[in-house]
Short mmCIF file of C-alpha atoms in Angstrom, two decimals:
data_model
loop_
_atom_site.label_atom_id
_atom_site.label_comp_id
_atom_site.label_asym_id
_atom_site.label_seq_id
_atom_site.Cartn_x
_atom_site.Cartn_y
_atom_site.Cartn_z
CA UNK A 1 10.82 -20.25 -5.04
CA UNK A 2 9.89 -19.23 -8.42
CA UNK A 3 7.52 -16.36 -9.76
CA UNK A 4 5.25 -18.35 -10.83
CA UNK A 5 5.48 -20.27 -6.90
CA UNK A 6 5.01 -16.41 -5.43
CA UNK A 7 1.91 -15.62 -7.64
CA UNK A 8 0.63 -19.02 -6.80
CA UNK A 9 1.11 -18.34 -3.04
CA UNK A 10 -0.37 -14.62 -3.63
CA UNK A 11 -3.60 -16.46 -5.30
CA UNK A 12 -3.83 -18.06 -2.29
CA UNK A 13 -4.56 -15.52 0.31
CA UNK A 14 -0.53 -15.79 1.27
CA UNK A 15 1.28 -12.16 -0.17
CA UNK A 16 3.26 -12.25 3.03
CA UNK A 17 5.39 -15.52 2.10
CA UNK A 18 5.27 -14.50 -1.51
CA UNK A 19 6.92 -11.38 -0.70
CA UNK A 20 9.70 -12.64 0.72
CA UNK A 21 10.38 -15.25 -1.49
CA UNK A 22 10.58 -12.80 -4.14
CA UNK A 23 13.00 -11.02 -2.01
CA UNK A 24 15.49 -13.65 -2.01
CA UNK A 25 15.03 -14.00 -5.77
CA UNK A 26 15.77 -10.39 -6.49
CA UNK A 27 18.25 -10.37 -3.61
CA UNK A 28 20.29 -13.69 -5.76
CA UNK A 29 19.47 -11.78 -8.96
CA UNK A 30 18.62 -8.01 -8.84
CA UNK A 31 18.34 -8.35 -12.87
CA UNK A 32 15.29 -10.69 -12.29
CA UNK A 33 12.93 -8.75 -14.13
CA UNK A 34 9.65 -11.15 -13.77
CA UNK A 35 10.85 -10.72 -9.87
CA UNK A 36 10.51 -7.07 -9.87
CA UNK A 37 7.20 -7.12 -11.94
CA UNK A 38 5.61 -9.69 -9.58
CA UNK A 39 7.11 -7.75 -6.45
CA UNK A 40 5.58 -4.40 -7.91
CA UNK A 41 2.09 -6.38 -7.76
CA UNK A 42 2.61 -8.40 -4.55
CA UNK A 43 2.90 -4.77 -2.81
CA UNK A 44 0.19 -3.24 -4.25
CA UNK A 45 -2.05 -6.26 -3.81
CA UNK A 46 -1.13 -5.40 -0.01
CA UNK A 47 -1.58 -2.03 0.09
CA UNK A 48 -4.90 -2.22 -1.49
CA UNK A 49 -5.78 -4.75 1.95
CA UNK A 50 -5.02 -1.14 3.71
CA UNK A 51 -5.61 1.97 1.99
CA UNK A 52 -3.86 4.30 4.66
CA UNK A 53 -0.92 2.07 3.68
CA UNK A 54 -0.85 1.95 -0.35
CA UNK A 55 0.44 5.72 -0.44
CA UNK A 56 3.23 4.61 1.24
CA UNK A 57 4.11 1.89 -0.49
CA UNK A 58 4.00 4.08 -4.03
CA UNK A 59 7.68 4.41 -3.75
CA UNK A 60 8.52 0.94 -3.49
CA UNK A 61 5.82 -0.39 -5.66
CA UNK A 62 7.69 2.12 -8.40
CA UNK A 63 11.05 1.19 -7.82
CA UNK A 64 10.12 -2.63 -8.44
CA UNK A 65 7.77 -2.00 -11.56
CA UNK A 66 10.77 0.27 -13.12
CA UNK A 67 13.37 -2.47 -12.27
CA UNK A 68 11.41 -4.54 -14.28
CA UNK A 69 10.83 -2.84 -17.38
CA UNK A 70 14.30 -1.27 -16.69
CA UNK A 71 15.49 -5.07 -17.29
CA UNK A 72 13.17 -6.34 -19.78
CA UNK A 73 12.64 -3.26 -21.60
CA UNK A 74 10.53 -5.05 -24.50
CA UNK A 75 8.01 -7.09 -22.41
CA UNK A 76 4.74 -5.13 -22.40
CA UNK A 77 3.36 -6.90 -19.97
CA UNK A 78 5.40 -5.04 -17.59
CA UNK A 79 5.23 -1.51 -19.48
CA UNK A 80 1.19 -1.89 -19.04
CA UNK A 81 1.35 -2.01 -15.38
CA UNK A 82 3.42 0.78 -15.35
CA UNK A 83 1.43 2.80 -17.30
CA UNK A 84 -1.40 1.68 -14.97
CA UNK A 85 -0.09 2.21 -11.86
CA UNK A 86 1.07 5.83 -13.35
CA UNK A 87 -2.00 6.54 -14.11
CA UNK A 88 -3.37 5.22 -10.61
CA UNK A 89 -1.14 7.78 -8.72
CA UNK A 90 -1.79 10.42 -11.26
CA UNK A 91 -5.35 10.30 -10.62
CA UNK A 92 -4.78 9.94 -6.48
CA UNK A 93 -2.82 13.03 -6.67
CA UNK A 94 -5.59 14.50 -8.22
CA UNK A 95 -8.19 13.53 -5.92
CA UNK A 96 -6.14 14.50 -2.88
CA UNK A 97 -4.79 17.71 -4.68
CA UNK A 98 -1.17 17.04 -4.60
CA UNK A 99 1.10 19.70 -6.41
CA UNK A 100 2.79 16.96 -8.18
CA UNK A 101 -0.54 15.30 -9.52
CA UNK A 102 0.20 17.08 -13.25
CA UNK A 103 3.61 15.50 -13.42
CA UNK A 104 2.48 12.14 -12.77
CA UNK A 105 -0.15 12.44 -15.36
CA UNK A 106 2.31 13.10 -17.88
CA UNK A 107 4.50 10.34 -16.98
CA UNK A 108 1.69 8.32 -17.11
CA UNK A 109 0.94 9.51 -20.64
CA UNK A 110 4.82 9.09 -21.55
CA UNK A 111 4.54 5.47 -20.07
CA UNK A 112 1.66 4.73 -22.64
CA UNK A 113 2.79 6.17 -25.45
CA UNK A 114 6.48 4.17 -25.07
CA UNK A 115 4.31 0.92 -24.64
CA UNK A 116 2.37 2.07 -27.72
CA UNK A 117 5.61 1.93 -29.61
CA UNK A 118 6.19 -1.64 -28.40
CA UNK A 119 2.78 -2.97 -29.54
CA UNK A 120 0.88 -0.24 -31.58
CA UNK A 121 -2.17 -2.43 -31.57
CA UNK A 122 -2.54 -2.57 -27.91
CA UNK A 123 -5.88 -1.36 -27.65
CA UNK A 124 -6.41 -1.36 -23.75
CA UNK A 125 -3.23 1.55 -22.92
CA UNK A 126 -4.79 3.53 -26.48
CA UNK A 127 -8.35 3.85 -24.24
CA UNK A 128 -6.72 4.62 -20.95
CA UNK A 129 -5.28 7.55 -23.19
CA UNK A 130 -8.38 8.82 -24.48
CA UNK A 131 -9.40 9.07 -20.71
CA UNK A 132 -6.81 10.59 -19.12
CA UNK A 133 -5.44 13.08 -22.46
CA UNK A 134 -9.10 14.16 -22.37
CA UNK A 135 -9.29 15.75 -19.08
CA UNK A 136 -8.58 19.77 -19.20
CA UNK A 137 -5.43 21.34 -19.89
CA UNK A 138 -4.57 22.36 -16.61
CA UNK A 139 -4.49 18.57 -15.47
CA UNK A 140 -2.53 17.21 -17.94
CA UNK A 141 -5.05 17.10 -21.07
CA UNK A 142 -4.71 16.99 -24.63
CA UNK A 143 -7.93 17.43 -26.75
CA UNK A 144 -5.97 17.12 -29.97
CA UNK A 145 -4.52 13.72 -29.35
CA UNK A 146 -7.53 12.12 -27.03
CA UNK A 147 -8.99 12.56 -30.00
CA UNK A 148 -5.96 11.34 -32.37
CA UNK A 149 -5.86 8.15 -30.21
CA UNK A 150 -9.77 7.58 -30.73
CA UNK A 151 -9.63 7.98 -34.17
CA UNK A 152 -6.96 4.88 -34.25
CA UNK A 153 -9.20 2.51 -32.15
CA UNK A 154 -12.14 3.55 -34.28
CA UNK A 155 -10.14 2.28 -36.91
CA UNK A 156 -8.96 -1.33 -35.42
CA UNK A 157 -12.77 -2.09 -33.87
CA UNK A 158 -16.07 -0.62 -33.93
CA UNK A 159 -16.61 -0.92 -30.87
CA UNK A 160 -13.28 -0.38 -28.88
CA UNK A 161 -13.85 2.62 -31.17
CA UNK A 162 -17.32 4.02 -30.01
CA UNK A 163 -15.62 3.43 -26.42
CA UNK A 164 -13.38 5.86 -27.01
CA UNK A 165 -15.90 8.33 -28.66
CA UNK A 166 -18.39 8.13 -25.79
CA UNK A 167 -15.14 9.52 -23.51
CA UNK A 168 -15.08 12.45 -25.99
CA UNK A 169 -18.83 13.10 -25.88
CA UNK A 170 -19.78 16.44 -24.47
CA UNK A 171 -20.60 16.53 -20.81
CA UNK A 172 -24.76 16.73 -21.22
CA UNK A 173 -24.84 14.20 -23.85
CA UNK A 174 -27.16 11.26 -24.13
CA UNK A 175 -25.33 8.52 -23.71
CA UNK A 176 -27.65 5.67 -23.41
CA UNK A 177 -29.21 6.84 -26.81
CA UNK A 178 -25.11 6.69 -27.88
CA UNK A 179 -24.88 2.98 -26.99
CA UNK A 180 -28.71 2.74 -28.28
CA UNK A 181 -27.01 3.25 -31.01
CA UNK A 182 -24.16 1.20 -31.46
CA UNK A 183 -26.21 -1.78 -30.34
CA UNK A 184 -28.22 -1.52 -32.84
CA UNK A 185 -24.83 -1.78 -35.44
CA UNK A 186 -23.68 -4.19 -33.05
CA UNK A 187 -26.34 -6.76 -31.15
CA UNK A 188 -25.69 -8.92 -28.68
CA UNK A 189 -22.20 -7.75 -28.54
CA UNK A 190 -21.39 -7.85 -24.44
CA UNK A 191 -19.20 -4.89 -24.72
CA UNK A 192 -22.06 -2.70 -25.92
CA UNK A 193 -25.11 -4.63 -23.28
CA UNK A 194 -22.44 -3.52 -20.43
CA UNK A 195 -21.76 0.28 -21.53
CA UNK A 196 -25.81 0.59 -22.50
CA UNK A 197 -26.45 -0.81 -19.29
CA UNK A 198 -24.24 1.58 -16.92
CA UNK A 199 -25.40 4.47 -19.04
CA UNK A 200 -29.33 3.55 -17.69
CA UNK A 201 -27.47 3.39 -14.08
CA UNK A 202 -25.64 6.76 -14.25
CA UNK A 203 -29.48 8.25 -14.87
CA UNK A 204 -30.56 6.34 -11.79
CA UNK A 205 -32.57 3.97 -14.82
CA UNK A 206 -31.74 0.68 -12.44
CA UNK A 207 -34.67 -1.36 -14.12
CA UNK A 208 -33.35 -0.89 -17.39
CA UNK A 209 -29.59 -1.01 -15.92
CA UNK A 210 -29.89 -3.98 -14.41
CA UNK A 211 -31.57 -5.83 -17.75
CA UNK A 212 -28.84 -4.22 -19.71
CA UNK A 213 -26.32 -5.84 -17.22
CA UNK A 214 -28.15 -9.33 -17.57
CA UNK A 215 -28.25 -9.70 -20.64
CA UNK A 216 -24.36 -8.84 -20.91
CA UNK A 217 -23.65 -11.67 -18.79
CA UNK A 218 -25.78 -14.00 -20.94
CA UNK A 219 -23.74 -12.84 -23.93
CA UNK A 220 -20.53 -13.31 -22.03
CA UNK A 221 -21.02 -15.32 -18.90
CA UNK A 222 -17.26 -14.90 -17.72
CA UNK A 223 -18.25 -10.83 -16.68
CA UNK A 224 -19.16 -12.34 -13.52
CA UNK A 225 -17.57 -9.18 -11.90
CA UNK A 226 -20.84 -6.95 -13.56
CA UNK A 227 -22.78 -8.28 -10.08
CA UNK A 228 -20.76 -6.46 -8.08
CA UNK A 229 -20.63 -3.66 -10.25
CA UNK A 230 -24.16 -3.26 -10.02
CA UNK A 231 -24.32 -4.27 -6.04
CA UNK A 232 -21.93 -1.32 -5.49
CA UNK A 233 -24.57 0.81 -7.48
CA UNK A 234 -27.35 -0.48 -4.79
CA UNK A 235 -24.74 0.13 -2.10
CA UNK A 236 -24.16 4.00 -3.44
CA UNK A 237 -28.04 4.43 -3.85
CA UNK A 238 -28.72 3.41 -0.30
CA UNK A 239 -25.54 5.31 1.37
CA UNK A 240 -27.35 8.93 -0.65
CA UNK A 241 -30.66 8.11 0.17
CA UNK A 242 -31.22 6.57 3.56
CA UNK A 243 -35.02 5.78 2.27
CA UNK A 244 -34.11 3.26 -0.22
CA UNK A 245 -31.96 1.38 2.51
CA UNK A 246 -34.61 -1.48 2.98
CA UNK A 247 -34.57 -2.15 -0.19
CA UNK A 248 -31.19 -1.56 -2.09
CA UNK A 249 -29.12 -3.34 0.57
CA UNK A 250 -30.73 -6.33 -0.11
CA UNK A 251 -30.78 -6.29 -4.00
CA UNK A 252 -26.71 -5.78 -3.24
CA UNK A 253 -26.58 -8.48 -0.38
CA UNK A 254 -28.32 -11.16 -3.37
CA UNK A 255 -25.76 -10.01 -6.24
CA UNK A 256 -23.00 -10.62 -3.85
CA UNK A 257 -24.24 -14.05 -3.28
CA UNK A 258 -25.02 -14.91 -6.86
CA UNK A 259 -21.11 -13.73 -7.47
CA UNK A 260 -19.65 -15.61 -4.62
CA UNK A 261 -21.92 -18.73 -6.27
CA UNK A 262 -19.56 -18.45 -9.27
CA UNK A 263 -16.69 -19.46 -7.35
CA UNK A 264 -14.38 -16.29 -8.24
CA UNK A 265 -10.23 -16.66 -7.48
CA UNK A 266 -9.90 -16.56 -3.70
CA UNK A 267 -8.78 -12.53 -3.88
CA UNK A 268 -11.91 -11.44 -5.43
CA UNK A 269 -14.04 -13.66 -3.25
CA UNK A 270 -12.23 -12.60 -0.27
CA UNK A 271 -12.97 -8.54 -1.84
CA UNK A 272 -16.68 -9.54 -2.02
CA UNK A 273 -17.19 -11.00 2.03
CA UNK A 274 -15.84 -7.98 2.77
CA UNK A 275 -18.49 -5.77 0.08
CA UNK A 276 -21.11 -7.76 2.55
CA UNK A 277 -19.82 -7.45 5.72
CA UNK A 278 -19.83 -3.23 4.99
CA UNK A 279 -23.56 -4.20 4.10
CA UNK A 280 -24.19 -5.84 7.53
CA UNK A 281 -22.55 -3.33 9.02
CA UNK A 282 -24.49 -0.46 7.71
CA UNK A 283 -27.70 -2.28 8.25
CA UNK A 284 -26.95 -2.60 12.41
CA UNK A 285 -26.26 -6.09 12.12
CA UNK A 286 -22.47 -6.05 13.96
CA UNK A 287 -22.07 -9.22 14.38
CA UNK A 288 -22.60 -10.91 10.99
CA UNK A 289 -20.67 -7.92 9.36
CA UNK A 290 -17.88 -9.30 11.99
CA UNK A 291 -18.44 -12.71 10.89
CA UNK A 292 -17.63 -11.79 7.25
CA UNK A 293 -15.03 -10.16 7.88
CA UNK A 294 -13.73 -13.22 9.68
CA UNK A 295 -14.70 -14.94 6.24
CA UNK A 296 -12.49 -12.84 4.01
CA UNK A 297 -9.81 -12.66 6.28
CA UNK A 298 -9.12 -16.66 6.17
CA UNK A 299 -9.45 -16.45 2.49
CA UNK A 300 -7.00 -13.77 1.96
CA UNK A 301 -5.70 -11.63 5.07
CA UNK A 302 -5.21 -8.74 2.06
CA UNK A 303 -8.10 -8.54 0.60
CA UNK A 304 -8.80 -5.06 -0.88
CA UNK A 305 -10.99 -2.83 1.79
CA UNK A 306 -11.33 -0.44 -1.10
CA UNK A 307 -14.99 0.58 -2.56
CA UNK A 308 -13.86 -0.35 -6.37
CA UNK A 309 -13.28 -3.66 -7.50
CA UNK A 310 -9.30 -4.51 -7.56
CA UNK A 311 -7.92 -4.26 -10.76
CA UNK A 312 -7.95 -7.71 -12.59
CA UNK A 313 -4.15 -6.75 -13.87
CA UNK A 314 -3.05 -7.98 -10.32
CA UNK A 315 -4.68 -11.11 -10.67
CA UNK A 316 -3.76 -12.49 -14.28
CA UNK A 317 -0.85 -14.71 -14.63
CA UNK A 318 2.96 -13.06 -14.63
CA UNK A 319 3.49 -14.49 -18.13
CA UNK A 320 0.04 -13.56 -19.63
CA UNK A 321 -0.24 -9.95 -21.64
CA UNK A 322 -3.20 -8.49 -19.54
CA UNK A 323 -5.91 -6.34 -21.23
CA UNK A 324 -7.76 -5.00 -17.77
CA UNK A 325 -9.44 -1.80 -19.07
CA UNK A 326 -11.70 0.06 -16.31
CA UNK A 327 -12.46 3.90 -16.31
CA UNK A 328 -10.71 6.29 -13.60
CA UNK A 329 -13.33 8.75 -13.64
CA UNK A 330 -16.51 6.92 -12.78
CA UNK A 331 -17.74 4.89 -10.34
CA UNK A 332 -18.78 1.53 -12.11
#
């Protein structure tokens, strides 16, 4: 088997065989960095298809994502997943307030800034920077340089830059009349309809949200995944407000079904039965919500059971330079 085989297989709703193919790889080689990297992903795509599971699976998901920068120390693909997945069990630690959640954000930080040297115009690990080195002090912040980093996107890209400016607003700041704004330096740019759009959501604005969100897709119809964005937002709304129930579950249930229509890779469609079996489930209706499940189980017995949409950095190809950017510290 090669990599390429085990991310096929992976793809294709079968991690188990995957896994142990790359076993034997590594197990012939243990220098086989693209093994390692691929192994690193194959267990966290599993872990992700049980939560309780993934923290227990950090360990080995880190030894096989340092063996494979360890043996292809110049391949950024590989150095961006680490900084990732540093980041992902910096911000875990946080959430489950873990006395070592301070270290891992700065190794997280560390693993940026070496991939930074690498590539200094990779613009996706330069935002995850801004987010996480602009947190306070105490968990691992860094005013000076959060804003230091934002300065340097401002400079490649006006609007990678007003990204990373919006991150270093103040907390009661206006942020849809922010992306007003830049969409008015900027129209039609998707990047901008998106961020204007989920600003309208976070002030419970979902008319204006949801045209926002539209008209993002127009601009860039391959942001397929900004339906379930906004069906998770109906699925929040109705799980804080039992009232709007009848009616947010089934705006949800629809933008499922319009994403599954766009014939998404079989992990993500497996990710988004399962997004509509917890809505059959919550409405009483046991039996279809069983039925789905069913569904995404034959597509891909792994499929994430988490709330947030799996990272697209599991999904892209193990030779391709990913640049997956999504925000730790909000919901959508």
């Amino acid at each position: 088997m090669t990599v390429r085989e085990a991310y096929d297989l992976r793809m294709n709703g079968m991690a188990d065989s995957a896994k142990a193919g790359l076993e034997l790889l590594i197990a012939e080689d243990s220098t086989h960095a693209a093994a390692w990297y691929e192994l690193a992903r194959t267990e966290h795509h599993m872990g992700l298809g049980n939560p309780r599971e993934l923290f227990g699976r950090i360990e080995n998901i880190q030894l096989a994502m340092d063996n494979a920068v360890t043996n292809d120390p110049d391949n950024v693909t590989y150095s961006f997943y680490r900084g990732y997945f540093g980041y992902f069990t910096a911000y875990a630690s946080f959430m489950r307030h873990q006395p070592d959640a301070l270290e891992k954000a700065k190794e997280a930080v560390s693993a940026f800034e070496s991939l930074l040297s690498l590539k200094p115009d990779y613009y996706e690990p330069m935002l995850y920077l801004v987010e996480i080195l602009g947190v306070p002090a105490e968990m691992g912040g860094d005013s000076a340089k959060a804003d230091a980093y934002a300065a340097k996107l401002e400079g490649f890209d006006a609007v990678l830059g007003a990204k990373a400016r919006e991150l270093r607003l103040p907390n009661d700041a206006d942020r849809v009349e922010f992306w007003q704004e830049v969409l008015a330096e900027n129209p039609d740019n998707a990047d901008v309809l998106e961020q204007l759009g989920k600003a309208f959501l976070y002030k419970d604005d979902v008319e204006q949200g949801a045209n926002y969100l539209e008209e993002a897709l127009t601009a860039d119809p391959t942001r397929q995944l900004l339906l379930l964005d906004l069906a998770r937002y109906h699925m929040m709304t109705a799980r804080r407000d039992e009232q709007s129930r009848d009616t947010a579950l089934p705006l949800a249930k629809e933008l499922i079904n319009r994403y599954l229509g766009s014939e998404p890779i079989p992990p993500l469609r497996a990710y988004a039965f399962g997004l509509s079996a917890m809505i059959e489930s919550v409405s009483g209706n046991s039996e279809g919500a069983g039925e789905l499940r069913e569904q995404a189980m034959a597509v891909d017995p792994h499929f994430s059971k988490a709330f947030a949409v799996p990272p697209l950095l599991l999904f892209t190809a193990p030779d391709e330079v990913s640049h997956f950017h999504s925000y730790f510290l909000r919901p959508l």
